Coordinates of N, CA and C in Angstrom, one line a residue:
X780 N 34.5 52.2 -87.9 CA 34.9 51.3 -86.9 C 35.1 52.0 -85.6
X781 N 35.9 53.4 -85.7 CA 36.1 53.9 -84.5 C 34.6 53.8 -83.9
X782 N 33.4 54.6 -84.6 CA 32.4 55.5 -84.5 C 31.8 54.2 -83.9
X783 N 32.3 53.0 -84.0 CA 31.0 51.8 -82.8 C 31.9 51.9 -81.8
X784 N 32.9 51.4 -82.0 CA 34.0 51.3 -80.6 C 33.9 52.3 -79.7
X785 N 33.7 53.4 -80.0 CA 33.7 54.9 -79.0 C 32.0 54.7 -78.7
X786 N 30.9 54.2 -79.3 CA 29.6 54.3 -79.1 C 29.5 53.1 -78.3
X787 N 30.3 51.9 -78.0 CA 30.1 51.0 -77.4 C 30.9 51.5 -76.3
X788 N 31.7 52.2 -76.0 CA 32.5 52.2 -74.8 C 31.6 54.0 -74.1
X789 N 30.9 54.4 -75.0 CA 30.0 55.2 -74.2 C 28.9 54.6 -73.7
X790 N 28.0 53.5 -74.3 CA 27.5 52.8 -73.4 C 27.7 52.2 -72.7
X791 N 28.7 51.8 -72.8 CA 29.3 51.1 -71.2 C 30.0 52.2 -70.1
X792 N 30.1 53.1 -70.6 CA 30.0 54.3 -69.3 C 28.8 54.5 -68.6
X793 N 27.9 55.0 -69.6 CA 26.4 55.1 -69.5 C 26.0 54.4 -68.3
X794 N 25.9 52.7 -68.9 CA 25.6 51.6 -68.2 C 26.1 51.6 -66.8
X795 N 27.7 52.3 -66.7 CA 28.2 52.1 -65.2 C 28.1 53.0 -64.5
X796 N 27.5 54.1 -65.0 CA 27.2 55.0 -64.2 C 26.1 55.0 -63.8
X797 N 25.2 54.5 -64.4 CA 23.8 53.9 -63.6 C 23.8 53.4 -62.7
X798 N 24.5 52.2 -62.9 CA 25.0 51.2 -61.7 C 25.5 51.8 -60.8
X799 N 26.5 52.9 -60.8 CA 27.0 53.2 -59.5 C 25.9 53.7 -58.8
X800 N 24.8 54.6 -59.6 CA 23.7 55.1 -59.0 C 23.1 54.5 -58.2
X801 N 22.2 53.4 -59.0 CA 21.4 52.3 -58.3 C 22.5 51.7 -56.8
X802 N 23.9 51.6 -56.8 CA 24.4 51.0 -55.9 C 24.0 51.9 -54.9
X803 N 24.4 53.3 -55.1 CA 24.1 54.7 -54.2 C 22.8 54.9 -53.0
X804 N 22.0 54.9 -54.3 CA 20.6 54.4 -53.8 C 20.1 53.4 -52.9
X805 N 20.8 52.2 -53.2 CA 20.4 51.0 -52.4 C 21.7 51.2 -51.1
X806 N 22.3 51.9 -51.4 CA 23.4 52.4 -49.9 C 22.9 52.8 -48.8
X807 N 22.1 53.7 -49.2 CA 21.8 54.8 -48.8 C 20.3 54.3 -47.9
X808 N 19.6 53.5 -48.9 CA 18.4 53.6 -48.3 C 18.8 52.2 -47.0
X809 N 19.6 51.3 -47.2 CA 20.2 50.6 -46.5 C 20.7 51.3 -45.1
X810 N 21.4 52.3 -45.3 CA 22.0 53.2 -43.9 C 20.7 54.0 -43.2
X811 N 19.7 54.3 -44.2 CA 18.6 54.5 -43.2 C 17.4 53.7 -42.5
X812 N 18.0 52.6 -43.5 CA 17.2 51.4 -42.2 C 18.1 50.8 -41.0
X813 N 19.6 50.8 -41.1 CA 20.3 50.6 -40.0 C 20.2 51.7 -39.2
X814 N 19.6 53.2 -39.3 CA 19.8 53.8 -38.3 C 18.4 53.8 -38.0
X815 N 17.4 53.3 -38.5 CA 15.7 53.2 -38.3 C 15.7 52.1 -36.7
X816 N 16.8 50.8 -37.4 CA 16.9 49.6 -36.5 C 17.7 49.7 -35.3
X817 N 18.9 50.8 -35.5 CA 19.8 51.6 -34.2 C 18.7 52.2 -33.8
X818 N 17.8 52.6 -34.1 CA 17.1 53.8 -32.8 C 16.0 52.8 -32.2
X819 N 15.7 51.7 -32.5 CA 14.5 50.5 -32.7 C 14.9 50.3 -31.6
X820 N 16.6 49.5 -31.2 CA 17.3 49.3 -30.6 C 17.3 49.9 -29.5
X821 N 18.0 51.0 -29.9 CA 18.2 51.5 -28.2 C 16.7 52.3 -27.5
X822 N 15.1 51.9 -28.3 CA 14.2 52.2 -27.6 C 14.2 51.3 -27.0
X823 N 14.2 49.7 -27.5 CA 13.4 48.4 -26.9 C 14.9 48.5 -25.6
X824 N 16.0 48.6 -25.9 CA 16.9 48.7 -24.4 C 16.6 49.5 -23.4
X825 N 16.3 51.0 -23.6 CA 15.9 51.8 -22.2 C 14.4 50.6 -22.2
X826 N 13.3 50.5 -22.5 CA 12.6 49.9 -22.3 C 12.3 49.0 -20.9
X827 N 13.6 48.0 -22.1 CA 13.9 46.7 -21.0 C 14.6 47.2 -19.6
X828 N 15.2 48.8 -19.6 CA 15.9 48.7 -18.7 C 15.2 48.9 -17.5
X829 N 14.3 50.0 -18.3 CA 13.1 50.9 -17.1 C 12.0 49.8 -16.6
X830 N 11.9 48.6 -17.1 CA 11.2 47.9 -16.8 C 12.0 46.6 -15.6
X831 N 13.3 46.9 -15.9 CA 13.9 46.2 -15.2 C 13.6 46.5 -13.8
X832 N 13.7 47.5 -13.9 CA 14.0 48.6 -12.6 C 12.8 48.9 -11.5
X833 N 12.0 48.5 -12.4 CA 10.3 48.8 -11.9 C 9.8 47.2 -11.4
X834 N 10.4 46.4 -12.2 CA 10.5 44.6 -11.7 C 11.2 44.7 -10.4
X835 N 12.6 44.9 -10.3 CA 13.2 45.1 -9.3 C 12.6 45.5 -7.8
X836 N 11.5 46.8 -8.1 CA 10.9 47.6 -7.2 C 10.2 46.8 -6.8
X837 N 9.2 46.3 -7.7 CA 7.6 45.5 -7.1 C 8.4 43.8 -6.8
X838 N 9.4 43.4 -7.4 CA 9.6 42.2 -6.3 C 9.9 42.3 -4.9
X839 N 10.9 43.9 -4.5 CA 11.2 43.6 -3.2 C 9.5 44.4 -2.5
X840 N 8.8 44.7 -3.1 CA 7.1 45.0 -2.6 C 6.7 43.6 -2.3
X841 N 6.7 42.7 -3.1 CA 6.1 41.4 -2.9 C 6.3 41.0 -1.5
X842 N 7.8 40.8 -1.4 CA 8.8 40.4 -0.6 C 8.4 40.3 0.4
X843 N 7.8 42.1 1.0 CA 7.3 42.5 2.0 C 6.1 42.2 2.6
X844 N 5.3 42.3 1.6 CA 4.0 41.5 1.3 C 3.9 40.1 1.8
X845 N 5.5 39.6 1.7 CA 5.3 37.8 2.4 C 5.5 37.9 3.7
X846 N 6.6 38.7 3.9 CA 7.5 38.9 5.6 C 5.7 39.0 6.1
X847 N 4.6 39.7 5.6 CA 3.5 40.0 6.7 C 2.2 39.3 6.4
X848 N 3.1 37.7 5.6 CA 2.0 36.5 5.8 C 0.7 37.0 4.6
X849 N 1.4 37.6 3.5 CA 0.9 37.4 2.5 C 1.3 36.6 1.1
X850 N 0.7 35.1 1.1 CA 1.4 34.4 0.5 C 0.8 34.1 -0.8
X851 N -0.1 35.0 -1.2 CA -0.7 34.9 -2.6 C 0.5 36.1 -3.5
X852 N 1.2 36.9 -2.7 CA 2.2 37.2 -3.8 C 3.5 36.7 -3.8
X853 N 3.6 35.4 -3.4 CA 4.7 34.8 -3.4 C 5.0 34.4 -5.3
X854 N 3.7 34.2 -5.8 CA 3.8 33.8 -7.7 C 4.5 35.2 -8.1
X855 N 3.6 36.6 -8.1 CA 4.4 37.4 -8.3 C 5.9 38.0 -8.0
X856 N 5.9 37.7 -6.4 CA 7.4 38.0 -6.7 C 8.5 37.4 -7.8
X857 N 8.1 36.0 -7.9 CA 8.9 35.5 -8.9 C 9.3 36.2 -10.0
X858 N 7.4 36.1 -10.5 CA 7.6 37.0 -11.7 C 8.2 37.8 -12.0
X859 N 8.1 39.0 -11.4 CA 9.0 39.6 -11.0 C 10.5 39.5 -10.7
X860 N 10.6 39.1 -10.3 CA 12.7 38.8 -10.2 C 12.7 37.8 -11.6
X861 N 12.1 37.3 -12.3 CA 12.3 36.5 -13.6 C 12.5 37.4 -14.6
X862 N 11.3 38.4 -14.9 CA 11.3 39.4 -15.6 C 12.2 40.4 -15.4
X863 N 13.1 40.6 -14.4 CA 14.0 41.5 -14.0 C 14.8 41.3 -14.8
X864 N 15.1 40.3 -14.6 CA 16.9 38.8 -14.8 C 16.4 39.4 -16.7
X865 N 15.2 38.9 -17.2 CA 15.3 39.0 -18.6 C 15.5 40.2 -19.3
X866 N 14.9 41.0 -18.7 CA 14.7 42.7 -19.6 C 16.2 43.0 -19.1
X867 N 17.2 42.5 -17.9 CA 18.5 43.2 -17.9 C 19.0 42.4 -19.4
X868 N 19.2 41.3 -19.5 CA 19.6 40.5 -20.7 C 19.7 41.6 -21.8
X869 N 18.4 41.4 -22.0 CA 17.6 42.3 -23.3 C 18.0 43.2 -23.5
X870 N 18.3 44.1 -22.5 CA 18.4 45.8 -22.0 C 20.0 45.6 -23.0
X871 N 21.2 44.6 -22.6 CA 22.4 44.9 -22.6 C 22.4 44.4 -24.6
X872 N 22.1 43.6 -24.7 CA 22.3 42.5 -25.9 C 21.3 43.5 -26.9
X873 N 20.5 44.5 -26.8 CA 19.9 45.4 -27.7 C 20.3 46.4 -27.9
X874 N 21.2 46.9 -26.5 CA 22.0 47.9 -26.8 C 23.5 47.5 -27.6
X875 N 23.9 46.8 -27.8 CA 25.0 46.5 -28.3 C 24.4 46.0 -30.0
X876 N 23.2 46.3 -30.0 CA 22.7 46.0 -31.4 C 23.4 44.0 -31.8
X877 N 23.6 43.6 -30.8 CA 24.1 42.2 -30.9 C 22.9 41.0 -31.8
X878 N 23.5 40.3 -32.7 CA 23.0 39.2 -33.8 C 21.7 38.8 -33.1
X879 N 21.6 38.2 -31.8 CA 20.4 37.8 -30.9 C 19.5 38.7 -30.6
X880 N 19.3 39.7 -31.0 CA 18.5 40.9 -30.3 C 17.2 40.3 -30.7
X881 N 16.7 39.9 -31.4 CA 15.3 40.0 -32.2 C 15.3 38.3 -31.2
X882 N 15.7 37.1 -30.9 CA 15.7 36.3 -30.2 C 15.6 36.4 -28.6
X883 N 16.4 37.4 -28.3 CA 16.1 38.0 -26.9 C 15.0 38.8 -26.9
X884 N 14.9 39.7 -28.0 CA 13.3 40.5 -27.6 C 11.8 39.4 -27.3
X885 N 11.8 38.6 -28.3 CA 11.2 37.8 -28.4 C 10.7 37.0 -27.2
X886 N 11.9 36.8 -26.5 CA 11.9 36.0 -25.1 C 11.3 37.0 -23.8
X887 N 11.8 38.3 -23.8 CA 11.5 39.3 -23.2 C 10.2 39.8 -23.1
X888 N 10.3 39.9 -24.8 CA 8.2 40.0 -24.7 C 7.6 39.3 -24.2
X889 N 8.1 37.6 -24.3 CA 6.7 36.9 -23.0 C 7.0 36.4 -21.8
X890 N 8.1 37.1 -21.8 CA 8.6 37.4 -19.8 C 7.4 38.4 -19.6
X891 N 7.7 39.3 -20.0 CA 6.8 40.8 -19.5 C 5.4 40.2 -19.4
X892 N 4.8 39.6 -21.1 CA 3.4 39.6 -20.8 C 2.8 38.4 -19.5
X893 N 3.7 37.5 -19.5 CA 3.9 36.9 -17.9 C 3.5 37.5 -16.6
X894 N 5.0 38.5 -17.0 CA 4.7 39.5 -15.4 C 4.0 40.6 -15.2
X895 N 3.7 40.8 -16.7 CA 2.3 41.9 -16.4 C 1.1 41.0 -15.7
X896 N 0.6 39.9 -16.2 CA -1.1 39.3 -16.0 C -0.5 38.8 -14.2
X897 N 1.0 38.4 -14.0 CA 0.7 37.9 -12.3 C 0.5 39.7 -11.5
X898 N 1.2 40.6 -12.2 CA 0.9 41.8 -11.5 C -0.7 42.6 -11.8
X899 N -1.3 42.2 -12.7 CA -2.7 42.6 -12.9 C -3.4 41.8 -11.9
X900 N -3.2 41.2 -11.8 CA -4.1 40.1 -10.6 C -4.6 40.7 -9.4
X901 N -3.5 42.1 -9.3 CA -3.7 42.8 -8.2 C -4.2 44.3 -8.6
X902 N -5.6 44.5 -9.2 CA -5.4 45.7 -9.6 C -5.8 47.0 -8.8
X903 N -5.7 46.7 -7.3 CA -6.0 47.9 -6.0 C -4.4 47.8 -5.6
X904 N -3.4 47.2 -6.0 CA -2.1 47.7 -5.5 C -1.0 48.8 -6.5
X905 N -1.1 49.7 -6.0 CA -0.1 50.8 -6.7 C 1.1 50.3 -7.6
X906 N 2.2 49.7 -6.9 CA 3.3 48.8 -7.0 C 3.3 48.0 -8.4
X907 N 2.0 47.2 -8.2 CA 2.0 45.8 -9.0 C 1.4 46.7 -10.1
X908 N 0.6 47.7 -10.1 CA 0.1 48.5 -11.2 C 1.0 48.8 -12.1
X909 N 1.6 49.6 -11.0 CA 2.9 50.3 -12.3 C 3.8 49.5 -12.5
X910 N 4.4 48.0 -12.1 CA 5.1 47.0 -12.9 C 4.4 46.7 -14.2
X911 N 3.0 46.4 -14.3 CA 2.8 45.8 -15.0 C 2.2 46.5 -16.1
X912 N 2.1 48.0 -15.8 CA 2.2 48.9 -16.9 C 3.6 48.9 -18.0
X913 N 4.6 49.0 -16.8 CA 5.9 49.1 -17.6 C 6.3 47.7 -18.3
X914 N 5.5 46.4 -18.0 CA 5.8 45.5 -18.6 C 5.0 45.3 -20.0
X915 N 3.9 46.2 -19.6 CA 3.0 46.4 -21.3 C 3.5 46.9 -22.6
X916 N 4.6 48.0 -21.4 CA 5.2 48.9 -22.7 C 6.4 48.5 -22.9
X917 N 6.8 47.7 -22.1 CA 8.9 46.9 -22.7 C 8.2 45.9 -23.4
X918 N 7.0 44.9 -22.8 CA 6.3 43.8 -24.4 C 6.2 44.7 -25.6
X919 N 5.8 45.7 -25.6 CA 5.1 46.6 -27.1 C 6.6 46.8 -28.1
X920 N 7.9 47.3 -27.0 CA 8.7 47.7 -27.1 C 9.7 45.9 -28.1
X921 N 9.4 45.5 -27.3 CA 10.5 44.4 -27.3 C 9.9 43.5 -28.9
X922 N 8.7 43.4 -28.8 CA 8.1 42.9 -30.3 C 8.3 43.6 -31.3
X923 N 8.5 44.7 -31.3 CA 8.7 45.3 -32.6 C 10.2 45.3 -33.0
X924 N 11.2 44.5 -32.1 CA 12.4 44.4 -32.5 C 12.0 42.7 -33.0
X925 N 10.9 41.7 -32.6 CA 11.1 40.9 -32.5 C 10.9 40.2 -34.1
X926 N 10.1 41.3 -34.7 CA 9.4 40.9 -36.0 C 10.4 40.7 -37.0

């Protein structure tokens, strides 16, 4: 009678010691996808920010562009200051790893691919080039949080 009782209470050590294993394992592999999705994170935020900043630049280019009676970039300025407004959003709500991030990226991504094709429109201007380069790479950036 002992010789089950001690063979039943060894397999139930057995058994929980596995389990704590398997819990270990699935901890673990869990804390390396939260730090996979923290680094995901604060790429798609510099992203959005550097993109922000480069939106910023080419709207007040537009700007200029109008003051001297050029009124075909009056679409892109928008874009531009729209796309600004969103990647700051993005930029802050990604860095704080906040519940909406993948909803904000989402949104961000087709801000950018927006403000990239009104800045491609222009492809002999320096300015609108390099907006809508950095808007290629905050879209690239911003979708892979979005998935």
């Amino acid at each position: 009678m002992k010789n089950r009782m001690f063979g039943g209470i060894g397999a139930m050590a057995m058994a929980l010691t596995l389990a704590a294993i398997d819990v270990d394992a699935l901890a673990h592999q869990a804390q390396a996808a939260e730090t996979k999705t923290d680094s995901m994170m604060q790429e798609c935020a510099k992203a959005c920010s550097d993109c922000q900043w480069v939106c910023d630049h080419c709207a007040t280019h537009c700007a200029n562009l109008l003051a001297d009676g050029k009124k075909e970039h009056l679409s892109c300025l928008m874009h531009c200051r729209n796309c600004a407004t969103c990647c700051a959003a993005c930029s802050q709500v990604c860095a704080s790893g906040g519940p909406l991030s993948a909803v904000m990226a989402d949104c961000c991504a087709k801000c950018c691919d927006h403000c990239a094709k009104a800045c491609e429109a222009f492809p002999n201007d320096m300015h609108m080039k390099s907006c809508a380069e950095e808007c290629r790479k905050c879209e690239k950036s911003c979708k892979a949080i979005a998935k």
